[in-house]
Short mmCIF file of C-alpha atoms and ligand atoms in Angstrom, two decimals:
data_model
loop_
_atom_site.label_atom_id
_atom_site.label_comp_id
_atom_site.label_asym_id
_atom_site.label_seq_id
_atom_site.Cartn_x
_atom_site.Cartn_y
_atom_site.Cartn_z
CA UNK A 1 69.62 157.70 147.92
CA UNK A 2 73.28 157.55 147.04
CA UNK A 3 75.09 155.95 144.63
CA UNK A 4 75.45 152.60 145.16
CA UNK A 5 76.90 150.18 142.39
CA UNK A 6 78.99 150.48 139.50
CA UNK A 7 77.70 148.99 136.64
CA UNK A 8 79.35 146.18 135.04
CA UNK A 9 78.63 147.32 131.20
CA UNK A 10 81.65 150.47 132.03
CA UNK A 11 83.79 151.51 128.96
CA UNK A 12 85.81 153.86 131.90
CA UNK A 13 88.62 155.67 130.71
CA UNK A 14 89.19 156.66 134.31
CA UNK A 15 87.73 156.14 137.92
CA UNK A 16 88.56 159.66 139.83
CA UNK A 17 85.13 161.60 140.77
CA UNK A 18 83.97 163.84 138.37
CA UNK A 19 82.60 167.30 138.42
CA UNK A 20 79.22 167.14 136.46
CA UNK A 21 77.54 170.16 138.08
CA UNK A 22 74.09 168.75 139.23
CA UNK A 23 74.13 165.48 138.12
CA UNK A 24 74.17 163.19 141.14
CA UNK A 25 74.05 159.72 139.80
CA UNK A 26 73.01 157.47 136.99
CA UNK A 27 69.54 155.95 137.39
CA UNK A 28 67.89 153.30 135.32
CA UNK A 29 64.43 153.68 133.62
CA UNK A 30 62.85 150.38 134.39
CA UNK A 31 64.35 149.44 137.48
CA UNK A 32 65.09 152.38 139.24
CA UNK A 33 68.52 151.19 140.57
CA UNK A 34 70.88 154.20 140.84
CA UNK A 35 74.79 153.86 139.85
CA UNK A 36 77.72 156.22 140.51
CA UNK A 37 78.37 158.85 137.22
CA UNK A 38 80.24 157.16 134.38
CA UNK A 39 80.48 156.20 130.66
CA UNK A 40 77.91 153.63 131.58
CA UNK A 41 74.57 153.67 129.77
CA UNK A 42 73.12 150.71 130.30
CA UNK A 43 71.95 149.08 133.77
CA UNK A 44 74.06 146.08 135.58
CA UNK A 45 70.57 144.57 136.77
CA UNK A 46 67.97 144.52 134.30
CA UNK A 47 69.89 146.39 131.24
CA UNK A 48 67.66 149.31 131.17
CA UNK A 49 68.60 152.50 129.97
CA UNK A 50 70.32 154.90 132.64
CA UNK A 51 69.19 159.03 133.10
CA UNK A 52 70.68 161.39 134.79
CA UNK A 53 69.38 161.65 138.21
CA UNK A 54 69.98 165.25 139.66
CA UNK A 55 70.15 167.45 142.74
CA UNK A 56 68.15 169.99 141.42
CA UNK A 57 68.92 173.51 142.02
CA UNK A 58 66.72 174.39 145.87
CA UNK A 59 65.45 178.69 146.21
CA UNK A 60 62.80 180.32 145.31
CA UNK A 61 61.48 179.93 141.49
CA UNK A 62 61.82 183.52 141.73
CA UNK A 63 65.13 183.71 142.11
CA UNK A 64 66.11 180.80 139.88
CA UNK A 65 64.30 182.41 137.13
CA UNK A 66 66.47 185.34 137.72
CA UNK A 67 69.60 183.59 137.57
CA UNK A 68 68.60 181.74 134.30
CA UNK A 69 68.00 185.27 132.54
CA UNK A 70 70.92 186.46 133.86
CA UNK A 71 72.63 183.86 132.29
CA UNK A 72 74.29 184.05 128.71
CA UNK A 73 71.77 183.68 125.29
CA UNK A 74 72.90 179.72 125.49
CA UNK A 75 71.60 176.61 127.03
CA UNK A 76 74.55 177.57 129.57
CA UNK A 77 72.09 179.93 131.01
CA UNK A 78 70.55 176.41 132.00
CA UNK A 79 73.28 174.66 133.68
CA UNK A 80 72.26 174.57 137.22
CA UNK A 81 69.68 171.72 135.51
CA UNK A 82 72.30 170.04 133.28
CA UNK A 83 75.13 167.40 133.75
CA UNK A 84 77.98 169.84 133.47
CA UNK A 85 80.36 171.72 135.54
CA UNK A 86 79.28 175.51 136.87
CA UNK A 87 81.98 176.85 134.59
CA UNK A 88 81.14 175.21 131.37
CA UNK A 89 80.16 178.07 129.25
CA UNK A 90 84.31 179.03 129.88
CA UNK A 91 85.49 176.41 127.99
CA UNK A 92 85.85 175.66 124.51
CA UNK A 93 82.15 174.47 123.06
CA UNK A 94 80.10 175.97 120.32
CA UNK A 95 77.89 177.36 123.02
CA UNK A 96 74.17 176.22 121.36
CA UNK A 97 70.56 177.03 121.94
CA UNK A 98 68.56 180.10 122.62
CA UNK A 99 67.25 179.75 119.16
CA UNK A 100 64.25 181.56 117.60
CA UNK A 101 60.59 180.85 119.13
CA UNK A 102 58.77 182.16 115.80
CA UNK A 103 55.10 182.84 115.49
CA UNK A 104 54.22 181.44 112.87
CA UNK A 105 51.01 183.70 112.09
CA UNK A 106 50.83 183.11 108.12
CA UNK A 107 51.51 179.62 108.47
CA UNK A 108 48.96 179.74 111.12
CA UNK A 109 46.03 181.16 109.20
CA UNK A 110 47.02 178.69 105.91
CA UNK A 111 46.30 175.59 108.48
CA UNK A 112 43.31 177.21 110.20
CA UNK A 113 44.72 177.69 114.15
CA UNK A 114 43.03 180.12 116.03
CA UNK A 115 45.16 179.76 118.79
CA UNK A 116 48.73 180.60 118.58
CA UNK A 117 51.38 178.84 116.46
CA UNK A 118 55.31 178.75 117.21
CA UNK A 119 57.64 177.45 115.71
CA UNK A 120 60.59 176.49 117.85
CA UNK A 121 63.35 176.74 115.01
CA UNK A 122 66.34 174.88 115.87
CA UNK A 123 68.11 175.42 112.01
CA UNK A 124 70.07 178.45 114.17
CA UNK A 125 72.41 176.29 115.79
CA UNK A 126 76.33 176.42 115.20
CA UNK A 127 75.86 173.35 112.85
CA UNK A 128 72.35 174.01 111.82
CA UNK A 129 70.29 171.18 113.70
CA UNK A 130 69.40 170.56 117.64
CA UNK A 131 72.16 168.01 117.58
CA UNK A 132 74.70 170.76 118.81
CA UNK A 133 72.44 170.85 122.09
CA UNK A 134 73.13 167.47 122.74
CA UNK A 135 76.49 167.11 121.58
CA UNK A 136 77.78 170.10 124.23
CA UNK A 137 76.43 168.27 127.45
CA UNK A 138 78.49 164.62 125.43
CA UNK A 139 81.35 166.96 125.12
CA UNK A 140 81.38 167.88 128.75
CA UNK A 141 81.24 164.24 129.79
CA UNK A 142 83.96 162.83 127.72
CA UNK A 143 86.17 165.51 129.31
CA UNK A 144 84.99 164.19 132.57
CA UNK A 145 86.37 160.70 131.71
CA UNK A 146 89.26 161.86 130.06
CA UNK A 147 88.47 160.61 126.54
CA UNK A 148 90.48 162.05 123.77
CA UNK A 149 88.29 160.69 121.01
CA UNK A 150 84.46 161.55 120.37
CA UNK A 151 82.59 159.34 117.93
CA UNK A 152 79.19 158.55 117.25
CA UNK A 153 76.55 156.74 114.99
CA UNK A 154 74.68 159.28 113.04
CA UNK A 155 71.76 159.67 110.44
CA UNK A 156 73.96 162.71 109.51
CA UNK A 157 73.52 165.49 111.93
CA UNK A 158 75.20 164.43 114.70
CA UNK A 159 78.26 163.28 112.76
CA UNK A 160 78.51 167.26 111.84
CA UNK A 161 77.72 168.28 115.32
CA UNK A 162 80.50 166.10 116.88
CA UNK A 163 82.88 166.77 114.12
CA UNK A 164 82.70 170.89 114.94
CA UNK A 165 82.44 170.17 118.56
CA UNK A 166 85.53 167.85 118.75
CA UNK A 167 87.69 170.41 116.41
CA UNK A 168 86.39 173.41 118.94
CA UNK A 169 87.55 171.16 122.02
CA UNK A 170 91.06 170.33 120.45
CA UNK A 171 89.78 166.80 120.71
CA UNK A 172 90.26 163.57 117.97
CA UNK A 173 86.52 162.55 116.04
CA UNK A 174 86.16 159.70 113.96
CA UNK A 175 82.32 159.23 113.14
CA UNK A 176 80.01 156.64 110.95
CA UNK A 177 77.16 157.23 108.98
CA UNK A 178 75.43 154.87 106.43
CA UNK A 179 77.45 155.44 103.13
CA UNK A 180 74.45 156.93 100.76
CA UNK A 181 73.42 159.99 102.85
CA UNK A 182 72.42 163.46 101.37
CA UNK A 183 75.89 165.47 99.82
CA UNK A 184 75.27 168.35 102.51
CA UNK A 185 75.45 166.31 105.73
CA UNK A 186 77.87 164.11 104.00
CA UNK A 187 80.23 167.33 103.14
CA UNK A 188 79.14 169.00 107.02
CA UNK A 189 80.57 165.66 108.58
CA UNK A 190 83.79 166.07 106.85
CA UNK A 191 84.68 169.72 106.84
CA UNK A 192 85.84 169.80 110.07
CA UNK A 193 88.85 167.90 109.83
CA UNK A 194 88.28 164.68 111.53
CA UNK A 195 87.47 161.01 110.17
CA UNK A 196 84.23 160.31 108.52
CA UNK A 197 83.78 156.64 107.53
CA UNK A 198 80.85 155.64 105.43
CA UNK A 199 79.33 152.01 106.80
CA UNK A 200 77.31 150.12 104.16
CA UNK A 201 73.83 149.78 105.07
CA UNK A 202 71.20 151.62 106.92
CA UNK A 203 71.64 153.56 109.89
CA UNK A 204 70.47 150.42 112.72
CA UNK A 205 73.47 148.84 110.61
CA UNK A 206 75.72 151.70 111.85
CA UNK A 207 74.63 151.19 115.33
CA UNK A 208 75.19 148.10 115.62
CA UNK A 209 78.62 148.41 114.62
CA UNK A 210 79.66 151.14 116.99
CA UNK A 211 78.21 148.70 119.54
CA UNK A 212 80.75 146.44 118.79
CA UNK A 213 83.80 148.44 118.19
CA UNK A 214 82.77 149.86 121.61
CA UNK A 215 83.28 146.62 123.28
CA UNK A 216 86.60 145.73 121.40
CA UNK A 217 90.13 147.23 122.13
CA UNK A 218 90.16 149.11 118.92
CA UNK A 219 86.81 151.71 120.19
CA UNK A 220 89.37 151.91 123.59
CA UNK A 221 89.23 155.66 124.82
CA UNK A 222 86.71 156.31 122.44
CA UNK A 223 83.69 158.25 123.89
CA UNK A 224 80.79 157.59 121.76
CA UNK A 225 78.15 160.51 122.37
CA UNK A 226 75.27 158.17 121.61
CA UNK A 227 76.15 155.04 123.10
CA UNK A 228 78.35 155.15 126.21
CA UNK A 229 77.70 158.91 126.58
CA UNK A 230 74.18 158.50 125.71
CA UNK A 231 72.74 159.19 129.17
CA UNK A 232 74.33 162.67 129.15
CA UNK A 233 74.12 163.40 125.65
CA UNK A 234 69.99 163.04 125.86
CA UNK A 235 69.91 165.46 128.22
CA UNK A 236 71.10 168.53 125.65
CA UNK A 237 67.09 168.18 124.29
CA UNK A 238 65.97 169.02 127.95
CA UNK A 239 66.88 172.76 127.20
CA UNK A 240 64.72 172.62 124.17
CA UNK A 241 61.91 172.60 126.50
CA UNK A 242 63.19 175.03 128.80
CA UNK A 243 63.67 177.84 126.04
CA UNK A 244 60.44 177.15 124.59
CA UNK A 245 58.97 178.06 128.31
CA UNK A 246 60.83 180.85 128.69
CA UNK A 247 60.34 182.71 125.59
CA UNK A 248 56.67 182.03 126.11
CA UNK A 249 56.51 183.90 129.24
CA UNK A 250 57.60 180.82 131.59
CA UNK A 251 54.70 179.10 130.70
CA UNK A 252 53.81 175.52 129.05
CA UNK A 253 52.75 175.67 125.67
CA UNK A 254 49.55 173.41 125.58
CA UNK A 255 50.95 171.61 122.50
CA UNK A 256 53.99 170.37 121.07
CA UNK A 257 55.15 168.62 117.65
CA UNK A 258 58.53 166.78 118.26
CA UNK A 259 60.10 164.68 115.40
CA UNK A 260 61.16 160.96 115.99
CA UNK A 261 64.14 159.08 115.37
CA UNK A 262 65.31 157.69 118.13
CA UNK A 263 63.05 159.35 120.45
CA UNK A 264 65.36 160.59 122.69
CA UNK A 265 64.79 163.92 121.98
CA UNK A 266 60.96 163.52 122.76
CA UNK A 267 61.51 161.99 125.83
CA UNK A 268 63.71 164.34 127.01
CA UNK A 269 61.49 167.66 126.24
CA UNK A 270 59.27 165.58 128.53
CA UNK A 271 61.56 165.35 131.11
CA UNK A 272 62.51 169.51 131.26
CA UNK A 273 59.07 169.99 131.12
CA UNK A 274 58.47 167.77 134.23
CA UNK A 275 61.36 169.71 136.10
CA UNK A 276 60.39 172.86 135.25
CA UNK A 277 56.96 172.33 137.10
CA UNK A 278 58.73 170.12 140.04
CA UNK A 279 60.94 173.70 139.97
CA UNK A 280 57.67 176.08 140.09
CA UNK A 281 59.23 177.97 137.08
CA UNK A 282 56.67 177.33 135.19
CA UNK A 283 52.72 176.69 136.69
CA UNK A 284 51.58 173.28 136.58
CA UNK A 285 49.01 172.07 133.89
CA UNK A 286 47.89 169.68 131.13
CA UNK A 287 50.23 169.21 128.14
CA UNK A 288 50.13 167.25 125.19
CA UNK A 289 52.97 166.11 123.18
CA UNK A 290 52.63 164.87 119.69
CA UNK A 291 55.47 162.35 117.70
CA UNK A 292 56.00 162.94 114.15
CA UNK A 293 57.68 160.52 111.69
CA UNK A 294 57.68 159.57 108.15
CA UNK A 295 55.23 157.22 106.51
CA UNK A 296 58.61 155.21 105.49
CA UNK A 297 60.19 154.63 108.75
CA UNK A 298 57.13 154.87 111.35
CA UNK A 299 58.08 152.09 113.79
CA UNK A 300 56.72 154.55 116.52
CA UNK A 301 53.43 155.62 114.81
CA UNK A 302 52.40 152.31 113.64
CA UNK A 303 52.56 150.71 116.70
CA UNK A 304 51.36 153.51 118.58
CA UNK A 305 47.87 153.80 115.99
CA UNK A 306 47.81 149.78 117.04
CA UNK A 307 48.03 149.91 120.82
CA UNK A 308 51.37 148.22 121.09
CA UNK A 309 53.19 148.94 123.74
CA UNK A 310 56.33 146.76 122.05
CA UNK A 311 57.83 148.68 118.86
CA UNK A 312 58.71 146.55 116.04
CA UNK A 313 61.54 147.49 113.74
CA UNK A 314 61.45 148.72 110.44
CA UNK A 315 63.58 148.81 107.07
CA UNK A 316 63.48 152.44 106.69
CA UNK A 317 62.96 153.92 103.36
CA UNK A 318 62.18 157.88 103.23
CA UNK A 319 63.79 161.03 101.94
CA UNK A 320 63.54 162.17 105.71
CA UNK A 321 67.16 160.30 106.07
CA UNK A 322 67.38 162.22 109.53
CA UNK A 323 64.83 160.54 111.14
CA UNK A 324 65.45 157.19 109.75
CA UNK A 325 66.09 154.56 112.34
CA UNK A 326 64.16 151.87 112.49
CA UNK A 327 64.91 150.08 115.41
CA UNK A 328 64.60 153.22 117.89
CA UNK A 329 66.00 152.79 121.14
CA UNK A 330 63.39 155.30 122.99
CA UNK A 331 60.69 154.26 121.01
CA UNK A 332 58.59 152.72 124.36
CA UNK A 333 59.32 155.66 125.93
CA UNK A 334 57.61 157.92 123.31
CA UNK A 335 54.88 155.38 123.12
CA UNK A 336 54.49 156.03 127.19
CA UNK A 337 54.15 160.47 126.90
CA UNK A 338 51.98 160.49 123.77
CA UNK A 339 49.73 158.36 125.66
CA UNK A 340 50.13 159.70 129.26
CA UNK A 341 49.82 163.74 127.81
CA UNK A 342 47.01 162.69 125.58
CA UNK A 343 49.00 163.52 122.65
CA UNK A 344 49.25 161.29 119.29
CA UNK A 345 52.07 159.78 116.89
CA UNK A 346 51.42 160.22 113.26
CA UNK A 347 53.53 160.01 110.43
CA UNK A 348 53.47 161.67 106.55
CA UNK A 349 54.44 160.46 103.45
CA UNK A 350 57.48 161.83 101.26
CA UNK A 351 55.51 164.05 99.21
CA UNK A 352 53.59 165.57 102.06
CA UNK A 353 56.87 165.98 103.52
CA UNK A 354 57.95 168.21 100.69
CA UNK A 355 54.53 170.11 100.57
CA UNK A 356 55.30 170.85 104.01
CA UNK A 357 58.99 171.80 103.39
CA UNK A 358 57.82 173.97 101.23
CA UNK A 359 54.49 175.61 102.89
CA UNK A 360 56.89 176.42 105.85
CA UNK A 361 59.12 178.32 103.67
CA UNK A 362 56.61 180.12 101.74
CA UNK A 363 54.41 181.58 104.70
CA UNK A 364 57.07 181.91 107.30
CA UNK A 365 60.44 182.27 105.40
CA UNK A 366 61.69 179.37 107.00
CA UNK A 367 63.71 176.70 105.35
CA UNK A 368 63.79 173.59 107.20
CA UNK A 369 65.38 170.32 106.58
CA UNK A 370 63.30 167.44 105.93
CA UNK A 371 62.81 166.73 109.75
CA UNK A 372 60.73 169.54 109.84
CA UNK A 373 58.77 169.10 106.94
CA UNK A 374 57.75 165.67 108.69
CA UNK A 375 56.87 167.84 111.97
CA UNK A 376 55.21 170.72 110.07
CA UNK A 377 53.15 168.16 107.37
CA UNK A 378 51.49 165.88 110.92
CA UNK A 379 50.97 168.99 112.64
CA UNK A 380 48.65 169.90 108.85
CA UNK A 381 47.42 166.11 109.10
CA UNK A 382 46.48 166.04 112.98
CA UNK A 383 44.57 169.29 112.79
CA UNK A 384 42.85 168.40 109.89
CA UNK A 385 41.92 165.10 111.45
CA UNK A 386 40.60 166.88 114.43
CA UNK A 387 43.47 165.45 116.65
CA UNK A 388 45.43 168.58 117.02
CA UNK A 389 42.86 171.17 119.09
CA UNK A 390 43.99 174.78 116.72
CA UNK A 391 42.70 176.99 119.27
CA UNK A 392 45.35 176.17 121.59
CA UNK A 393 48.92 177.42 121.68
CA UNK A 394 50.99 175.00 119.66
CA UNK A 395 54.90 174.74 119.15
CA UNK A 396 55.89 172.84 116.12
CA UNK A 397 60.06 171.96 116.05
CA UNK A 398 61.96 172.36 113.00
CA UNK A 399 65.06 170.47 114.44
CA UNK A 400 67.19 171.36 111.16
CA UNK A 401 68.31 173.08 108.22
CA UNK A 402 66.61 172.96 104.52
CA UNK A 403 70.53 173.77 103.25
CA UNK A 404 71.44 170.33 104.47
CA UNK A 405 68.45 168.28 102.36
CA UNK A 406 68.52 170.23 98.68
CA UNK A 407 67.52 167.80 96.80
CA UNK A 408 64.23 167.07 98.67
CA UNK A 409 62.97 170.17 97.28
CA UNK A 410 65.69 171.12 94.20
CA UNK A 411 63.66 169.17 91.39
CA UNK A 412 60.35 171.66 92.43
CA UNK A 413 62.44 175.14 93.60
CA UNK A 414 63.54 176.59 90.46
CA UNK A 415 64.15 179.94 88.43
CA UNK A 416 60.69 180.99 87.47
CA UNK A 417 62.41 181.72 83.65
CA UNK A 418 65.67 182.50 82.58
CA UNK A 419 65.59 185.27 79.99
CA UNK A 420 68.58 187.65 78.55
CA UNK A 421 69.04 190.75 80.50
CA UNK A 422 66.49 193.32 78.66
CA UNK A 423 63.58 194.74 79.42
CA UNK A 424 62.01 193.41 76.34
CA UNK A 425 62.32 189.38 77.71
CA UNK A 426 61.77 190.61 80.75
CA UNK A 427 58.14 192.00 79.65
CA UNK A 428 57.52 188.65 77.13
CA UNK A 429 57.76 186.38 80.49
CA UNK A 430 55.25 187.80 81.75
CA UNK A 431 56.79 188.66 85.56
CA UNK A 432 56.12 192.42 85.97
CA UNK A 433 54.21 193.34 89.13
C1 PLP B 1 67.21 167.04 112.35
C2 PLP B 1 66.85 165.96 113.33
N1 PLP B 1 65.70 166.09 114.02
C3 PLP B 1 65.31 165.16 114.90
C4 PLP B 1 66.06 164.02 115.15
C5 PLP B 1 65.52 163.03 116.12
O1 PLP B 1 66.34 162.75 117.18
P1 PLP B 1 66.10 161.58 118.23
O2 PLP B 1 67.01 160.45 117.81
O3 PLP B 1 66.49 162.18 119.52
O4 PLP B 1 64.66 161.16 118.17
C6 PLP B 1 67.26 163.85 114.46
C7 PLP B 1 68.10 162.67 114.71
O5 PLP B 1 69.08 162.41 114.09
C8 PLP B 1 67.67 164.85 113.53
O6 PLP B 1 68.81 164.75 112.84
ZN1 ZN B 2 67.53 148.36 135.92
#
């Protein structure tokens, strides 16, 4: 069906047709109603959230799959699937993804899998979280409708992922985050030139504000990547899923551990999934996908260990300040794949959190920010409570870097002594092999 209305909720900063590769039209989740591309995110009928509906890519699987690994070590290699022009990867972007699939074997025989354990880890990224993968396909959209300014709510890792991406593009950022975050996403929003403004209060207190100056003539031209952009921005996680596949073999991985904020990102790793079997890249079977947030802002777990379908917010409170919304947009959405893969949502408290930060890093030599010591402690709790199936293969996401959340594990990561330099201290610390 072809596009048919334009929805009445447009922040346009221009009407000509625009090039975004695949992407066809704008549809909405509940409704179904389809509207033409724009910096529209919300649906003129029943206010549902809009997707990206696409003509996929038509050939042989065979021949797609050679035309993806022909591509370059990017999500680029992806764009036939993505809402972008064919010649994206030529213009100025940070060019993100293709990050490390590791096998986690140590980590693997510490939690008692049999099967095989991966961890997908995202810290590799030009700004060290998944939020560059998101940010590119924002980037590409905002060009699209000729906006000159890129802005965003953030929990802290997007504001650094917009930042870089804007000062790459040549374009004008000016981001918000709530005032108190950690000093290294605070100093990672900043560094690359554009405005950073602090909001005081909680991140849904951000939100909300970017909703309004969206709607006022002072947020005019202003392409936020996670509000009137969000339909294209979500799609950046879909190539999450598609790497994992691909550096398994093109094959589904039976299990997957996704951290929760919003839940976009879940959602969406659902979605490339989906494709790639609608594709025949991959061969079609059962998958479960598993939500991880923290005990202090588990809107998403709590209502999915009560059967509601309805998510109620939350005041977060939780050293995992990544993760912490507490109204999340996505949050029915998550509710929906946990339940339709057979998969679970469980959440961990702060100090399991750090255990886990720290586990990861010992037996793998990973350092992960504190979203992935909330993925890798419920992927410890859900196998212990027999939830989690550890002879299967299993891909646990660390979404971000450790560098960026010190202090989570500072007070516990230490010298082990500090002694003059001679042999004789040296000996009387007791250290030699
Ligand atoms: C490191 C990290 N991981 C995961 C997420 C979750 O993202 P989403 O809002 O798509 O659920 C975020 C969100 O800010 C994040 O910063
Ligand atoms: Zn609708």
């Amino acid at each position: 069906m072809a596009a048919q209305t334009v929805a009445s909720t447009s922040t346009s900063a221009t009407t000509t047709p625009v090039d975004l590769g695949p992407a066809a039209a704008l549809s909405c989740r509940e409704c179904g109603q389809r509207f033409e591309l724009g910096p529209i995110f919300a649906c003129a009928e029943c206010f549902g959230p809009l997707e990206v509906a696409y003509d996929l890519p038509s050939g042989s699987p065979e021949e797609l799959r050679k035309r993806i690994e022909a591509g370059p070590a990017n999500i680029w290699r992806y764009a036939p699937l993505l809402p972008v022009p064919a010649d994206v990867a030529d213009k100025p972007n940070l060019n993100p993804g293709w990050t490390k699939l590791v096998k986690a074997d140590n980590l693997a025989r510490e939690l008692g899998v049999t099967g095989s354990l991966f961890i997908k880890d995202d810290s590799g990224n030009p700004t060290h979280s998944f939020k560059d993968r998101v940010v590119a396909q924002a980037l590409e959209a905002a060009r699209a409708f000729g906006y000159t300014t890129l802005s965003c709510s953030s929990t802290g890792n997007l504001a650094g992922a917009v930042g870089a991406a804007a000062a790459r593009a040549g374009l004008r950022s000016c981001v918000f985050i709530p005032h108190d975050l950690e000093q290294g996403k605070v100093v990672m929003a900043a560094v690359y030139g554009g405005e950073l403004v602090g909001i005081e209060g909680n991140y849904d207190d951000v939100n909300r504000f970017c909703s309004e100056l969206i709607g006022d003539p002072l947020g005019e031209g202003w392409g936020f990547v996670n509000v009137n952009l969000r339909p294209y921005y979500a799609e950046g996680s879909k190539t999450l899923a598609y790497e994992i596949c691909e550096q398994l073999g093109w094959q589904l991985p039976d299990q997957l551990v996704v951290p929760i904020a919003s839940g976009s990102q879940l959602t969406k790793i659902d979605k490339g999934l989906q494709e790639l079997i609608k594709l025949g890249l991959v061969e079609d079977k059962p998958y479960k996908i598993f939500g991880a947030q923290a005990e202090g802002c588990s809107p998403v777990s709590t209502a999915f260990k009560a059967g509601h379908d309805v998510v109620r917010p939350q005041k977060p409170n939780t050293i995992a300040k990544s993760l912490a919304i507490g109204n999340p947009a996505d949050g029915p959405y998550v509710l929906d794949i946990a339940r339709r893969t057979g998969g679970a949502v469980e959440d961990v408290n702060d100090e399991q959190v750090v255990d886990a930060i720290k586990l990861l890093a010992r037996t793998e030599g990973i350092f992960a920010e504190t979203a992935g010591g909330v993925t890798v402690g419920v992927t410890k709790k859900l196998i212990e409570a027999g939830v989690l199936d550890p002879a299967l293969t299993t891909v646990v996401l660390n979404t971000g870097d450790g560098l960026k959340t010190l202090d989570a594990v500072a007070d516990t990561s230490q010298a082990t002594a500090v002694i003059r330099p001679s042999l004789d201290a040296f000996r009387a610390a007791g250290l030699a092999g």
